Coordinates of C-alpha atoms and ligand atoms in Angstrom, one line a residue:
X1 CA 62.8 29.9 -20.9
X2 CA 65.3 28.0 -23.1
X3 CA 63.5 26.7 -26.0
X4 CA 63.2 22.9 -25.4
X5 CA 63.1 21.9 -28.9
X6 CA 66.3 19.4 -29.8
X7 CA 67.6 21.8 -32.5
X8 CA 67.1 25.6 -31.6
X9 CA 67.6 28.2 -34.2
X10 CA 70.2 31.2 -34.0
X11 CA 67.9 34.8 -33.1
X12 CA 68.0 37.5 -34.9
X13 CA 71.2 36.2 -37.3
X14 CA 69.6 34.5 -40.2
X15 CA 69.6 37.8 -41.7
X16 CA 73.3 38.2 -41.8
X17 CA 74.2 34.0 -41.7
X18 CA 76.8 33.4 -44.0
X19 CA 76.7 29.8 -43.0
X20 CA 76.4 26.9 -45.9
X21 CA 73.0 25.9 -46.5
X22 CA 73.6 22.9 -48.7
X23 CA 73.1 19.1 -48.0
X24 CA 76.8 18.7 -49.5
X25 CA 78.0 20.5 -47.2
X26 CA 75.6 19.8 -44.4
X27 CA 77.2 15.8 -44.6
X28 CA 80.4 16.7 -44.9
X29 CA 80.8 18.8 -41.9
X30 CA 79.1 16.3 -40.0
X31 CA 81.1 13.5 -40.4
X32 CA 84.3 12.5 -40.1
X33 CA 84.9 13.8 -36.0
X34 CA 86.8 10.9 -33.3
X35 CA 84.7 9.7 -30.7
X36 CA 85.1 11.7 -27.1
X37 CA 85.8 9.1 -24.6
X38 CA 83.6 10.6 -21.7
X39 CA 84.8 10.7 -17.9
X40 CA 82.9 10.5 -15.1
X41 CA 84.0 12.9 -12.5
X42 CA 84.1 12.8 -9.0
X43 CA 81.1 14.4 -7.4
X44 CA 82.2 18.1 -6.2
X45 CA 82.3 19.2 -3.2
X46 CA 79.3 21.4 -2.3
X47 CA 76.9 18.2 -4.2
X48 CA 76.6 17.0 -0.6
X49 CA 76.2 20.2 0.9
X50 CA 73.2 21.3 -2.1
X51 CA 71.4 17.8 -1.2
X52 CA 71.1 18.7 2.4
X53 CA 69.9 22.1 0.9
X54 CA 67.6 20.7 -1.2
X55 CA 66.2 18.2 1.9
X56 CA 65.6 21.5 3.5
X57 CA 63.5 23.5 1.0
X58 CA 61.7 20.2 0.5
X59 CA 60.9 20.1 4.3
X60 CA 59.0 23.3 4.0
X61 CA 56.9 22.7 0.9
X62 CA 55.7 19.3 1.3
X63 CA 53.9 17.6 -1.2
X64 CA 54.2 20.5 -3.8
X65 CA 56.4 20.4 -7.1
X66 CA 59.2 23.0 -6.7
X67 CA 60.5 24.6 -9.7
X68 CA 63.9 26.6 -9.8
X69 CA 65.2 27.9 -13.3
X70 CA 68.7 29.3 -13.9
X71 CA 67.1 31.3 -16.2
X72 CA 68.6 32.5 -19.8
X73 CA 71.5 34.5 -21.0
X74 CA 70.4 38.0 -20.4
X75 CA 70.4 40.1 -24.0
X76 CA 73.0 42.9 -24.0
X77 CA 71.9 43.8 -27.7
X78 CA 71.0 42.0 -30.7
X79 CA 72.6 38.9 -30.2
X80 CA 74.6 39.6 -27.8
X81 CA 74.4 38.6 -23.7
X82 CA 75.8 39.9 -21.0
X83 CA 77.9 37.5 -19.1
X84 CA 75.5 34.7 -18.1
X85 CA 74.8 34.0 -14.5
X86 CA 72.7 31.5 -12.7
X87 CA 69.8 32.2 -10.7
X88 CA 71.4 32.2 -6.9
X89 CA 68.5 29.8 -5.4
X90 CA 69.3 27.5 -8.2
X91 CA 72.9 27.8 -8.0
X92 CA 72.8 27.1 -4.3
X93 CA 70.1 24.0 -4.8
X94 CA 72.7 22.4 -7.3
X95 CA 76.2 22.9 -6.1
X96 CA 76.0 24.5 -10.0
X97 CA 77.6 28.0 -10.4
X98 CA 79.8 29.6 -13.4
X99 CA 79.7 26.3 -15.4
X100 CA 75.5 26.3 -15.5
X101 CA 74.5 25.1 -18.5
X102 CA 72.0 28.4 -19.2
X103 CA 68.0 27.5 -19.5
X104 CA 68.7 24.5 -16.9
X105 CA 66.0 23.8 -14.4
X106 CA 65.7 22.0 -10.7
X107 CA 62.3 20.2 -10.1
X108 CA 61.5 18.7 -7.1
X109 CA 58.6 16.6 -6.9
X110 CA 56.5 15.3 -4.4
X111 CA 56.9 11.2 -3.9
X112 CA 53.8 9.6 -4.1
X113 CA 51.5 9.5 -1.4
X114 CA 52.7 13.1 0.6
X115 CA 50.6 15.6 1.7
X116 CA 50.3 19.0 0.7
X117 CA 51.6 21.8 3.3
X118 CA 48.8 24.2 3.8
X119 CA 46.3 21.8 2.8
X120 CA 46.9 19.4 6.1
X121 CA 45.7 20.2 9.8
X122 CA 49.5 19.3 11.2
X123 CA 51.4 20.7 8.4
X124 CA 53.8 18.0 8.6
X125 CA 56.3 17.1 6.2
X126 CA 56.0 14.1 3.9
X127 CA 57.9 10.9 4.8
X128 CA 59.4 10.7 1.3
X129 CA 59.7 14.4 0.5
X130 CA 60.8 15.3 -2.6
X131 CA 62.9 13.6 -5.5
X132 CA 65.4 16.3 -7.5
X133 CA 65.6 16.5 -11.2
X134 CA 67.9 18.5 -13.2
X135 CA 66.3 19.6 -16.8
X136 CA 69.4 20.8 -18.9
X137 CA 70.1 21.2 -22.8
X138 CA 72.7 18.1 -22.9
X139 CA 75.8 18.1 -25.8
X140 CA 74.0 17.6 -29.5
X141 CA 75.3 15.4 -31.6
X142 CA 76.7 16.1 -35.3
X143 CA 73.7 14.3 -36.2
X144 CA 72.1 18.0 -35.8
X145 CA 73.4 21.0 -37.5
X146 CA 73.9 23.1 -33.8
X147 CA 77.1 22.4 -33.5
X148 CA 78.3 24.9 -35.8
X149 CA 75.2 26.6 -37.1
X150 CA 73.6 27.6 -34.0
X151 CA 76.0 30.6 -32.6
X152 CA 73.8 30.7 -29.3
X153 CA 74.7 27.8 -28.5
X154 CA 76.6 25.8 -30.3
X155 CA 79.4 23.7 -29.6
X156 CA 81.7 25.7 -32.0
X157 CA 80.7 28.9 -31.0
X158 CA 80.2 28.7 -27.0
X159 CA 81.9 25.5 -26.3
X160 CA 80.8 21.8 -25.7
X161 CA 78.1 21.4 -23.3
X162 CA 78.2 18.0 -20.8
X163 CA 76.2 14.9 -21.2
X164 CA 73.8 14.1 -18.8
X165 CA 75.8 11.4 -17.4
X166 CA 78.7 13.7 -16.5
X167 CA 76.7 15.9 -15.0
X168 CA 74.5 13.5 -12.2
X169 CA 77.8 12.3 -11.3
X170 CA 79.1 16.1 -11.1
X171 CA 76.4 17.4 -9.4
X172 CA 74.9 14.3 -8.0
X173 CA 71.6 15.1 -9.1
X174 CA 69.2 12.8 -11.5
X175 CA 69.4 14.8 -15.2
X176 CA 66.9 14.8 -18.0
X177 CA 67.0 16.4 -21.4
X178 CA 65.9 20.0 -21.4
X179 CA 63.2 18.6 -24.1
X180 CA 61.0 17.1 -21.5
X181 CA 60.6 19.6 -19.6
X182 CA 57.3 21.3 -21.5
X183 CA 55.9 17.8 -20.6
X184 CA 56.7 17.9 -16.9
X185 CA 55.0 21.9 -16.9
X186 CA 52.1 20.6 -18.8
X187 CA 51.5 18.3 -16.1
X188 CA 52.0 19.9 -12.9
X189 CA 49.2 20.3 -10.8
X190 CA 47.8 22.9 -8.8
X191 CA 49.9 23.5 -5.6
X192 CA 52.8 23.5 -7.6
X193 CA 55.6 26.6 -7.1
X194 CA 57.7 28.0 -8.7
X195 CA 60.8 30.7 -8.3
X196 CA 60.1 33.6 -10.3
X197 CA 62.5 36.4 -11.6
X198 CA 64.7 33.8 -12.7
X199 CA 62.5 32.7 -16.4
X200 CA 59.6 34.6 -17.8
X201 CA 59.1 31.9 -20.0
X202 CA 59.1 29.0 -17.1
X203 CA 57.3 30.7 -14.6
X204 CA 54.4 31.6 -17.3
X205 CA 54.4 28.1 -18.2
X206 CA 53.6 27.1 -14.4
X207 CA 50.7 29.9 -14.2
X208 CA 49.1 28.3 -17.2
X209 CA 48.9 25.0 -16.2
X210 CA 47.5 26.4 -12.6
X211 CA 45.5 28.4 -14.4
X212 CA 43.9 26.0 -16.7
X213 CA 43.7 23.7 -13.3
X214 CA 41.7 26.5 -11.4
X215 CA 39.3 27.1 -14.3
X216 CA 38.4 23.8 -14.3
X217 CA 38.2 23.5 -10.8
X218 CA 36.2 26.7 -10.0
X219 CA 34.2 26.6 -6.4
X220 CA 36.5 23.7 -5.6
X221 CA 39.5 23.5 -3.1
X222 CA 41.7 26.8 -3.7
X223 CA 45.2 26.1 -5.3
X224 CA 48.3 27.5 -4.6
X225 CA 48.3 31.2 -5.4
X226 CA 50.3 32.6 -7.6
X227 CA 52.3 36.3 -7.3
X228 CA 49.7 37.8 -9.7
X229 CA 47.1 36.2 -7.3
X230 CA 48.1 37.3 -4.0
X231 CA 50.2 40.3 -5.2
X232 CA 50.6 43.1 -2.2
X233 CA 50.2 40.3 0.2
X234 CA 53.4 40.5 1.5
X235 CA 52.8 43.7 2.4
X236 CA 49.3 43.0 3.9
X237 CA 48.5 45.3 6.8
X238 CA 49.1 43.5 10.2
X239 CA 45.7 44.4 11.3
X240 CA 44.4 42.8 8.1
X241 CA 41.4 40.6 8.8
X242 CA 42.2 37.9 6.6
X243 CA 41.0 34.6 7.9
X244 CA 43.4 31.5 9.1
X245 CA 42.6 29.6 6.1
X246 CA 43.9 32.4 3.8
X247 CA 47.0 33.3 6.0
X248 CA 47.8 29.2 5.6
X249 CA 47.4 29.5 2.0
X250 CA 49.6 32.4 1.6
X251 CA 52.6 30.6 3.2
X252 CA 52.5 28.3 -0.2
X253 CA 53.3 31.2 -2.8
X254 CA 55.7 31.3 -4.9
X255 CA 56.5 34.2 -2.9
X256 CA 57.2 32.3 0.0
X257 CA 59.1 30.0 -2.1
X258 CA 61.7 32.4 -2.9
X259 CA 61.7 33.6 0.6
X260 CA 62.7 30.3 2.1
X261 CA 65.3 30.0 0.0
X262 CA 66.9 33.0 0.6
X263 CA 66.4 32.6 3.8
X264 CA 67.8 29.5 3.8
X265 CA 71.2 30.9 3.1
X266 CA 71.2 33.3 6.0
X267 CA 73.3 30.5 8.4
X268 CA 76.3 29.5 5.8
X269 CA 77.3 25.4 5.9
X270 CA 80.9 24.5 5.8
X271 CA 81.1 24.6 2.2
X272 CA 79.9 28.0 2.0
X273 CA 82.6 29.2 4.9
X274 CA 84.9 27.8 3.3
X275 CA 83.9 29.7 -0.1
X276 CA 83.5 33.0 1.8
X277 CA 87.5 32.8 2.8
X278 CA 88.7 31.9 -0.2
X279 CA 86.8 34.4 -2.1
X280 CA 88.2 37.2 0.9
X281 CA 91.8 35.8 0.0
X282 CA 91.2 36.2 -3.7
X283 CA 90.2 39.9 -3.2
X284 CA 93.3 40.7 -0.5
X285 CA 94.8 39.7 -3.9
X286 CA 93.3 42.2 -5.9
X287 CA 94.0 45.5 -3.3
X288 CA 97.5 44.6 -3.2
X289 CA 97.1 44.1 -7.1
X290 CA 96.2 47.7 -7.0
X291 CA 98.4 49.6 -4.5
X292 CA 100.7 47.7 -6.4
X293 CA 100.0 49.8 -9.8
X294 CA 99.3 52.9 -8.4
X295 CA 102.0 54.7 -10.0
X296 CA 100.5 54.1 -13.5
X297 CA 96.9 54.7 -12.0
X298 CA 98.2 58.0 -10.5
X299 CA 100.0 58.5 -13.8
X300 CA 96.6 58.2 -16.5
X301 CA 94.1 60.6 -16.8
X302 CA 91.4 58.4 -15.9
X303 CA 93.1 56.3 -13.1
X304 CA 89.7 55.1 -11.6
X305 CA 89.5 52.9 -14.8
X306 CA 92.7 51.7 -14.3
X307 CA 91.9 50.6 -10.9
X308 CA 88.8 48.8 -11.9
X309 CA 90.7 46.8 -14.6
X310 CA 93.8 45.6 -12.3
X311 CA 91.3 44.2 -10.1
X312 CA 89.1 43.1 -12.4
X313 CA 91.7 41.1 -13.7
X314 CA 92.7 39.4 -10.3
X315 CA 89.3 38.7 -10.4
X316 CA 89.3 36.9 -13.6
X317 CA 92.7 34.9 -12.5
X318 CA 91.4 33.8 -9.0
X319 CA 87.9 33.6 -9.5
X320 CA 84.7 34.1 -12.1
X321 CA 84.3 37.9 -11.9
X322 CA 83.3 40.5 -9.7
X323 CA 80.8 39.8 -7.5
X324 CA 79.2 43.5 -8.2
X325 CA 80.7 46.7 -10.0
X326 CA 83.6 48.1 -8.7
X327 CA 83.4 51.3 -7.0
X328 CA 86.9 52.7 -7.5
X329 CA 85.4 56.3 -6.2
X330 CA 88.6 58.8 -6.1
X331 CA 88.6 62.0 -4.0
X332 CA 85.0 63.8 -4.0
X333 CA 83.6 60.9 -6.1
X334 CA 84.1 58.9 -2.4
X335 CA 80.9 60.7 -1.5
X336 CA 78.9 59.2 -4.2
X337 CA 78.3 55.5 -2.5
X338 CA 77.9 53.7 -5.5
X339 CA 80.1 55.6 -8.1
X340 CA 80.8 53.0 -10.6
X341 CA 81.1 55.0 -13.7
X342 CA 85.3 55.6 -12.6
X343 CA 86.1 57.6 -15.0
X344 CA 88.1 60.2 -13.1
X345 CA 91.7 60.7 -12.1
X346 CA 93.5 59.7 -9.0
X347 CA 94.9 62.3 -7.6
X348 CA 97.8 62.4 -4.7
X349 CA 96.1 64.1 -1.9
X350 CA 93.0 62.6 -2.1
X351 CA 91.7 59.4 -0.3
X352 CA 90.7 56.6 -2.8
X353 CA 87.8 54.5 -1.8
X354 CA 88.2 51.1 -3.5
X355 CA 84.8 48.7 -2.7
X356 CA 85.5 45.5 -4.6
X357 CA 84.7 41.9 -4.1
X358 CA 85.5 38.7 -6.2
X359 CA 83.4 36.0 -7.0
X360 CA 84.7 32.6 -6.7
X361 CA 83.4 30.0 -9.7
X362 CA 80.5 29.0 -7.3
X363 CA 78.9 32.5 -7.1
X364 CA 80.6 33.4 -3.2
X365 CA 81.8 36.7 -3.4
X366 CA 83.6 38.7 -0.9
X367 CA 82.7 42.4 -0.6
X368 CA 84.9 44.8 0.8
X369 CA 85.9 48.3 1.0
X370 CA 89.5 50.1 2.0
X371 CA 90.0 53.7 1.5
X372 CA 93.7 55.2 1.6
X373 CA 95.5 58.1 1.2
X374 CA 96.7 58.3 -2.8
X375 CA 100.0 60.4 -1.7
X376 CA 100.8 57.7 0.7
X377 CA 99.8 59.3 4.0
X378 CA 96.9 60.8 5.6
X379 CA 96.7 64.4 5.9
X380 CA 95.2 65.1 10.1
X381 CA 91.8 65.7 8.7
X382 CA 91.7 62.5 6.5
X383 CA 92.8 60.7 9.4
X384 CA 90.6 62.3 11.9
X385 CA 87.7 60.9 9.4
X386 CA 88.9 57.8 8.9
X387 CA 89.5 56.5 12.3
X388 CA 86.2 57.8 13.6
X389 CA 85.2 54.8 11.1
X390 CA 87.4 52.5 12.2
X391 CA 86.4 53.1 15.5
X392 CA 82.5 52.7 14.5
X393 CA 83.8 49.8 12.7
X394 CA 85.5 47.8 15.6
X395 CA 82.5 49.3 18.2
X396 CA 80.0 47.1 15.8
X397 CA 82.5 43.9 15.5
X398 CA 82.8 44.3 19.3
X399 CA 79.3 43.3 20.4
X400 CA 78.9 40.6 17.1
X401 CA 77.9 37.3 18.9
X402 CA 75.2 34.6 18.9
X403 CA 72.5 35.8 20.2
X404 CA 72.3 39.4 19.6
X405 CA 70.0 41.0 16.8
X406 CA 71.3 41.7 13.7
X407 CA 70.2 45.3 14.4
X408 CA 71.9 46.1 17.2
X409 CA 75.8 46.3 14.8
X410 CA 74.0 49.0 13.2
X411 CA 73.1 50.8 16.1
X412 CA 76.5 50.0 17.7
X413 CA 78.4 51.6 14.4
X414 CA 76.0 55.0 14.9
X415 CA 76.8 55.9 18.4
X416 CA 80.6 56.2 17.7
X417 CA 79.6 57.9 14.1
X418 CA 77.2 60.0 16.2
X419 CA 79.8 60.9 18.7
X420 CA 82.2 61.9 16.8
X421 CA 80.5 64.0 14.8
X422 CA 78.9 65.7 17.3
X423 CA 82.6 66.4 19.0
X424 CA 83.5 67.8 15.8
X425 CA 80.9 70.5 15.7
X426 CA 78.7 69.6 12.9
X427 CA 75.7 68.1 14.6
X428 CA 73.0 71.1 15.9
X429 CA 72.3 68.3 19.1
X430 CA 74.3 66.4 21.2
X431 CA 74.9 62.6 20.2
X432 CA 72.7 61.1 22.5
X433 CA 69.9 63.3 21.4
X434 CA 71.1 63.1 17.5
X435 CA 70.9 59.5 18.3
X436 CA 67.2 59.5 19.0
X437 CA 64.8 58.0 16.5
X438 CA 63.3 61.4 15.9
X439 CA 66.3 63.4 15.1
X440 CA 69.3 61.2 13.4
X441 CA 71.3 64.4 12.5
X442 CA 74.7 62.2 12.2
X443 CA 72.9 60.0 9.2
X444 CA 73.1 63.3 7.1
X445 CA 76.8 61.7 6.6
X446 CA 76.2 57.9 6.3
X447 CA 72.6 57.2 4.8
X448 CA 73.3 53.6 4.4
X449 CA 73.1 50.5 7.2
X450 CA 76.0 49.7 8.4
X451 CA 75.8 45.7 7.6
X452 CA 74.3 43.5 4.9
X453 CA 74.6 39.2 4.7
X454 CA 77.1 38.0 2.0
X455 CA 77.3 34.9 0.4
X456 CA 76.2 34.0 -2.9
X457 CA 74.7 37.3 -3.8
X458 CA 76.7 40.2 -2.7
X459 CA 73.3 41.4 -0.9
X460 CA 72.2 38.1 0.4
X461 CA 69.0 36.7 1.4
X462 CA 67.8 39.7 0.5
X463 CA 64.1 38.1 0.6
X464 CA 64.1 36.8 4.0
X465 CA 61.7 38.6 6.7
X466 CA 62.5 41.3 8.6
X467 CA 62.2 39.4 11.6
X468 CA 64.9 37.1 10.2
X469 CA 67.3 39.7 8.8
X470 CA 66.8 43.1 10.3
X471 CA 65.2 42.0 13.5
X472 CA 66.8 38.4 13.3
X473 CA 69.0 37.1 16.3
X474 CA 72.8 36.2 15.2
X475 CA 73.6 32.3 14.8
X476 CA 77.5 31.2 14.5
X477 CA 77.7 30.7 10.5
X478 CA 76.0 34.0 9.3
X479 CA 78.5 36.2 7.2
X480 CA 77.3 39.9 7.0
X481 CA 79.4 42.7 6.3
X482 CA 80.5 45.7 8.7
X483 CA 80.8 49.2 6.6
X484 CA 80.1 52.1 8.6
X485 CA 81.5 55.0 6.8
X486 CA 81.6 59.1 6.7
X487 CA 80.6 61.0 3.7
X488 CA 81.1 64.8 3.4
X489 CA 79.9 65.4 0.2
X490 CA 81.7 68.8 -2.0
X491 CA 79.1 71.1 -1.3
X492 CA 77.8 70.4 1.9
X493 CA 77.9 74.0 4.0
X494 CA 76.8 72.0 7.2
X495 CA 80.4 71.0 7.6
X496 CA 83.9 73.1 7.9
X497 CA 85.6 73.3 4.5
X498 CA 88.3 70.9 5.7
X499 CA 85.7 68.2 5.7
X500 CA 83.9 69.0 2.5
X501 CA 84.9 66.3 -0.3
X502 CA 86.2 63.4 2.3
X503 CA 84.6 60.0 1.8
X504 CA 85.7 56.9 3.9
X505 CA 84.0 53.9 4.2
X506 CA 85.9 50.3 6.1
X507 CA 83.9 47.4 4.8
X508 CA 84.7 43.9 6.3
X509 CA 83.4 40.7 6.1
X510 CA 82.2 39.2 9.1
X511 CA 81.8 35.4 10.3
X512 CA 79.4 34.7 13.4
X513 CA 81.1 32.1 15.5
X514 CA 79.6 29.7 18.1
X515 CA 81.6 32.2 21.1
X516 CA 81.9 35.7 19.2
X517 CA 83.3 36.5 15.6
X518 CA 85.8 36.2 13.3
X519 CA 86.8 39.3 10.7
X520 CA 87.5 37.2 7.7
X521 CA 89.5 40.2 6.0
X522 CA 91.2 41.4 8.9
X523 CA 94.4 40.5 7.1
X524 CA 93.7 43.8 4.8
X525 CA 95.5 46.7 6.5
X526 CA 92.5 48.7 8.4
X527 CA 94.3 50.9 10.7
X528 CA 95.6 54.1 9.1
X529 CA 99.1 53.4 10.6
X530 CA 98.7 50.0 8.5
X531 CA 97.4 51.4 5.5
X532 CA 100.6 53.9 5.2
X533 CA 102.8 50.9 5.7
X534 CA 101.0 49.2 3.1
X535 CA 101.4 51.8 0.5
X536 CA 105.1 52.1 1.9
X537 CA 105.4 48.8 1.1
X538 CA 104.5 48.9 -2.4
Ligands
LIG601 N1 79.6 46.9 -2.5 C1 78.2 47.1 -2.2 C2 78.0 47.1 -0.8 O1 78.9 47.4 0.0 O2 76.9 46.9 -0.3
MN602 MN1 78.6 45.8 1.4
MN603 MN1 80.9 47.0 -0.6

C-alpha cells in the first residue's frame, strides 16, 4: 500500500541524499513558481464503458464494500521499480491504464439501506448499488518539500501528478485524497471485499478491520470470509458436504471477487474491440519493423536481441510496452515455447519464431506469433511443418462461432496436428486412436492449448471458472487467441533427423462475432507463399 501520509519520505536514499537540508534553502526553493492554470478534460472514452463495468461488479456483490488497489511500483532493487503497472481489475473498473497514479484505489460502497448478497433469502441486488470512489495521491503543493526531495515520487523526479479535479472529470469517477483512505479501511465492516494480489499493504488493512469485527462478534452472524479463511475452497472436492449456508457464503470471498471480475472481461464491450484492433495494427507495425531490419539482425552475433529491441521500440512509438516478453526464438531455440532470454544468432536457414504483442496505453495488448524462413524461403521440410499448422490453425478458426465451447478450437487444432503427424510416421498409433484421451501421442510436439482470451492481460480472465473459460460456450465479443503449433525439439530421436530442431507456431487473434468470427490479424502474411512475399518485399 502507498503510504497515505501527505508528505512520504524517499526509501532507502537518506543514506546517500545529497539534498539541502536547510530552512534557507527549504524557502527558497519553494517559492517563487507561476501558478498552473488547470484544465478540465473531456471525459475519455472507456469512462463510460468502466461505469457500466463498475454497475456490473456492483450487481453481484450487493451491499458489500468493494475494494480494488492498483497496487505499488514493484521494487527492481534498492530504489529502483520495474516499470509500473496497474492492477488489470482496477485498470478495467476505471477506464485508468499507463497514466495510474501508483498506490490509487477504487471503493465501491454500498448506498444506504442495501442488502448484503449471501446474507438475503433472494439474493437480489440493492436498488442503489454501489457509489465509486477513487483514493489517489493528488499533486503536492510547494508548501511540502516532495516536490524535489522525495525521488519516489516527486514532481521533479517522476513528473507532476493530477489534481483530483482533473481526474473525476478524466475518469469520471468521484476522487479523494489518498490520505483518507486508512479512515475509510478502519471503518469498513464485515462483508467487506477486497481484490488481493494487487497490495499487500491494502488487503492486510481490510483483514484487520474484519478481523477485529469477527473477534468482537464471535458466535454471531459469520462475515465474509477472507482467502486465509476459506483457503483450498476453490478447490473443494465436488462431493464435499459442505452445507447450503457455507456454499452461499463462499460466493462472497474475496476470491470470488477477483473471479467476477475476470470474468467479467471474458465478453469485450465496444471500447475494448476497438482496443484489441488497434493494439493488432500497432504489432502488424512491429513484424514489418522487423523483417524490415533483418539484414542487420542476420548480420550481429546475437540477432535475437536485435529483434526484441526493433519491436520493442514499435512498441514504445504506438503504444505503452509489450504486452509480455518477447519470444524472438531463432532456429532450435523455436522449440523452447517461451525462450525469452534471445540471446542467440539468426541464422539464414533457420525458421525464426517471433511471438510479440503491443500494449496499447489502456493495458489491450495483442499477442501474436509468425514464424518465417530467415533465408527468405522455406526449405520442403520447413514448409511441410508449417502448413500442417496453418492448416490446424484455419481447421480451429473454421468451427469458431457463438455457441460452441471454447474447448472444442482446441480439439479442432489437434485432429489436423494429429493427422499429420501420424501421415508423417512419427506417431506409434493412428490419429484417431492418438487422438483418444488415453493416448495423446501427437501432444509429444505441441504441449500447450491451442487458445487463451486476450484483452487486458495477455492471458485473460485467467480467474474465471472452468465452466466459463475451458468449458464456456462462445458469445460474439470474446477475443481468444488461435496458436496451434509443432515443436521438434534438437534431440528428439522419435522424429527423422529432417524434423529435429524445427519449431513453428501461427498465433492469431481471434474476435467472436454474432454469425461466426473475424481474425483480427489476418492482415499478417500467414500462408508460407505470403510469408516469402513478405520477406521478398522487404
Ligand atoms: N505469448 C504468450 C502466449 O502466446 O500465450
Ligand atoms: Mn498466446
Ligand atoms: Mn503468443
Amino acid at each position: 500500500m502507498a503510504d497515505t501520509t501527505e508528505t512520504t519520505p524517499p526509501r532507502a536514499t537518506a543514506n546517500r541524499s545529497t539534498t539541502p537540508a536547510s530552512d534557507v534553502f527549504s524557502d527558497f526553493i519553494s517559492s517563487n513558481w507561476a501558478e498552473r492554470d488547470e484544465v478540465t478534460p473531456a471525459p475519455r472514452e472507456q469512462a463510460s464503458y468502466a461505469a457500466a463495468r463498475r454497475e456490473r461488479i456492483s450487481r453481484l456483490h450487493p451491499g458489500r464494500t468493494l475494494v480494488f488497489p492498483a497496487g505499488d511500483p514493484k521494487v527492481r532493487s534498492n530504489d529502483t521499480d520495474y516499470p509500473y503497472r496497474a492492477h488489470s481489475a482496477f485498470a478495467h473498473l476505471t477506464g485508468w491504464g499507463s497514466d495510474t497514479v501508483p498506490g490509487s484505489v477504487l471503493v465501491l460502497t454500498p448506498t444506504p439501506g442495501g442488502t448484503v448478497a449471501g446474507e438475503t433469502p433472494a439474493d437480489e441486488p440493492t436498488a442503489g448499488g454501489h457509489t465509486a470512489v477513487l483514493y489517489f495521491r493528488e499533486g503536492a503543493g510547494r508548501d511540502s518539500d516532495e516536490f524535489y526531495a522525495n525521488s519516489d515520487i516527486g514532481e521533479f523526479w517522476t513528473g507532476p501528478r493530477p489534481s483530483p479535479a482533473h481526474v473525476t472529470a478524466d475518469l469520471g469517477i468521484e476522487t479523494r485524497s489518498l490520505s483518507e483512505l486508512a479512515a475509510v479501511l478502519d471503518g469498513l465492516d464485515a462483508n467487506a471485499l477486497v481484490v488481493r494480489g494487487a497490495d499487500r499493504e491494502i488487503a492486510d488493512a481490510v483483514d484487520a478491520t474484519r478481523t477485529l469485527l469477527e473477534a468482537g462478534s464471535a458466535g454471531d452472524t459469520p462475515s465474509a470470509p477472507t482467502d486465509a479463511s476459506v483457503a483450498g475452497a476453490g478447490a473443494a472436492d465436488p462431493g464435499d458436504t459442505a452445507d447450503a449456508a457455507d456454499s452461499a457464503a463462499d460466493e462472497h470471498t474475496d476470491d470470488s471477487l477477483a473471479r467476477d471480475a475476470s470474468e467479467l472481461r471474458l465478453v469485450k464491450d465496444d471500447f475494448e474491440i476497438a482496443e484489441m484492433r488497434a493494439a493488432v495494427a500497432a504489432t502488424a507495425q512491429g513484424f514489418d519493423d522487423v523483417i524490415a531490419d533483418l539484414p542487420a539482425i542476420v548480420a550481429h552475433p546475437r540477432g535475437e536481441r536485435l529483434v526484441e529491441g526493433t519491436f520493442y521500440r514499435r512498441a514504445r512509438a504506438e503504444g505503452n510496452t509489450v504486452g509480455y516478453d518477447t519470444i524472438a526464438a531463432s532456429g532450435p531455440h523455436a522449440c523452447i515455447l517461451h525462450w525469452t532470454r534471445n540471446d542467440g544468432p539468426v541464422v539464414p536457414g533457420d525458421l525464426i519464431l517471433l511471438d510479440a504483442g503491443i500494449e496499447l496505453d489502456s493495458y489491450y495488448t495483442a499477442d501474436i506469433t509468425r514464424t518465417f524462413p530467415i533465408s527468405g524461403t522455406f526449405t520442403d521440410v520447413q514448409r511441410r511443418v508449417y502448413e500442417a499448422v496453418l492448416e490446424a490453425a484455419d481447421a480451429a478458426f473454421r468451427i469458431v462461432r457463438p455457441g460452441i465451447r471454447f474447448r472444442e478450437i482446441h480439439q479442432a487444432a489437434m485432429a489436423v496436428i494429429a493427422e499429420r503427424t501420424a501421415e508423417w510416421g512419427l506417431l506409434p498409433v493412428s490419429a484417431e486412436e492418438s487422438l483418444r484421451p488415453e493416448n495423446q501421442f501427437h501432444r509429444r510436439y505441441m504441449v500447450h492449448g491451442t487458445s487463451h482470451h486476450l484483452g487486458i492481460d495477455v492471458h485473460d480472465c485467467a480467474q474465471a471458472r472452468r465452466e466459463l473459460y475451458l468449458d464456456g460456450v462462445l458469445e460474439a465479443g470474446m477475443v481468444f487467441t488461435i496458436e496451434p503449433g509443432l515443436y521438434f525439439q534438437p534431440d528428439d530421436l522419435s522424429v527423422p533427423e529432417e524434423y529435429r530442431g524445427l519449431g513453428v507456431r501461427i498465433e492469431d487473434d481471434i474476435l467472436v462475432t454474432e454469425t461466426g468470427a473475424e481474425n483480427l490479424s489476418v492482415h499478417i502474411p500467414r500462408t508460407a507463399d505470403a510469408v516469402e512475399a513478405w520477406l521478398a518485399g522487404r
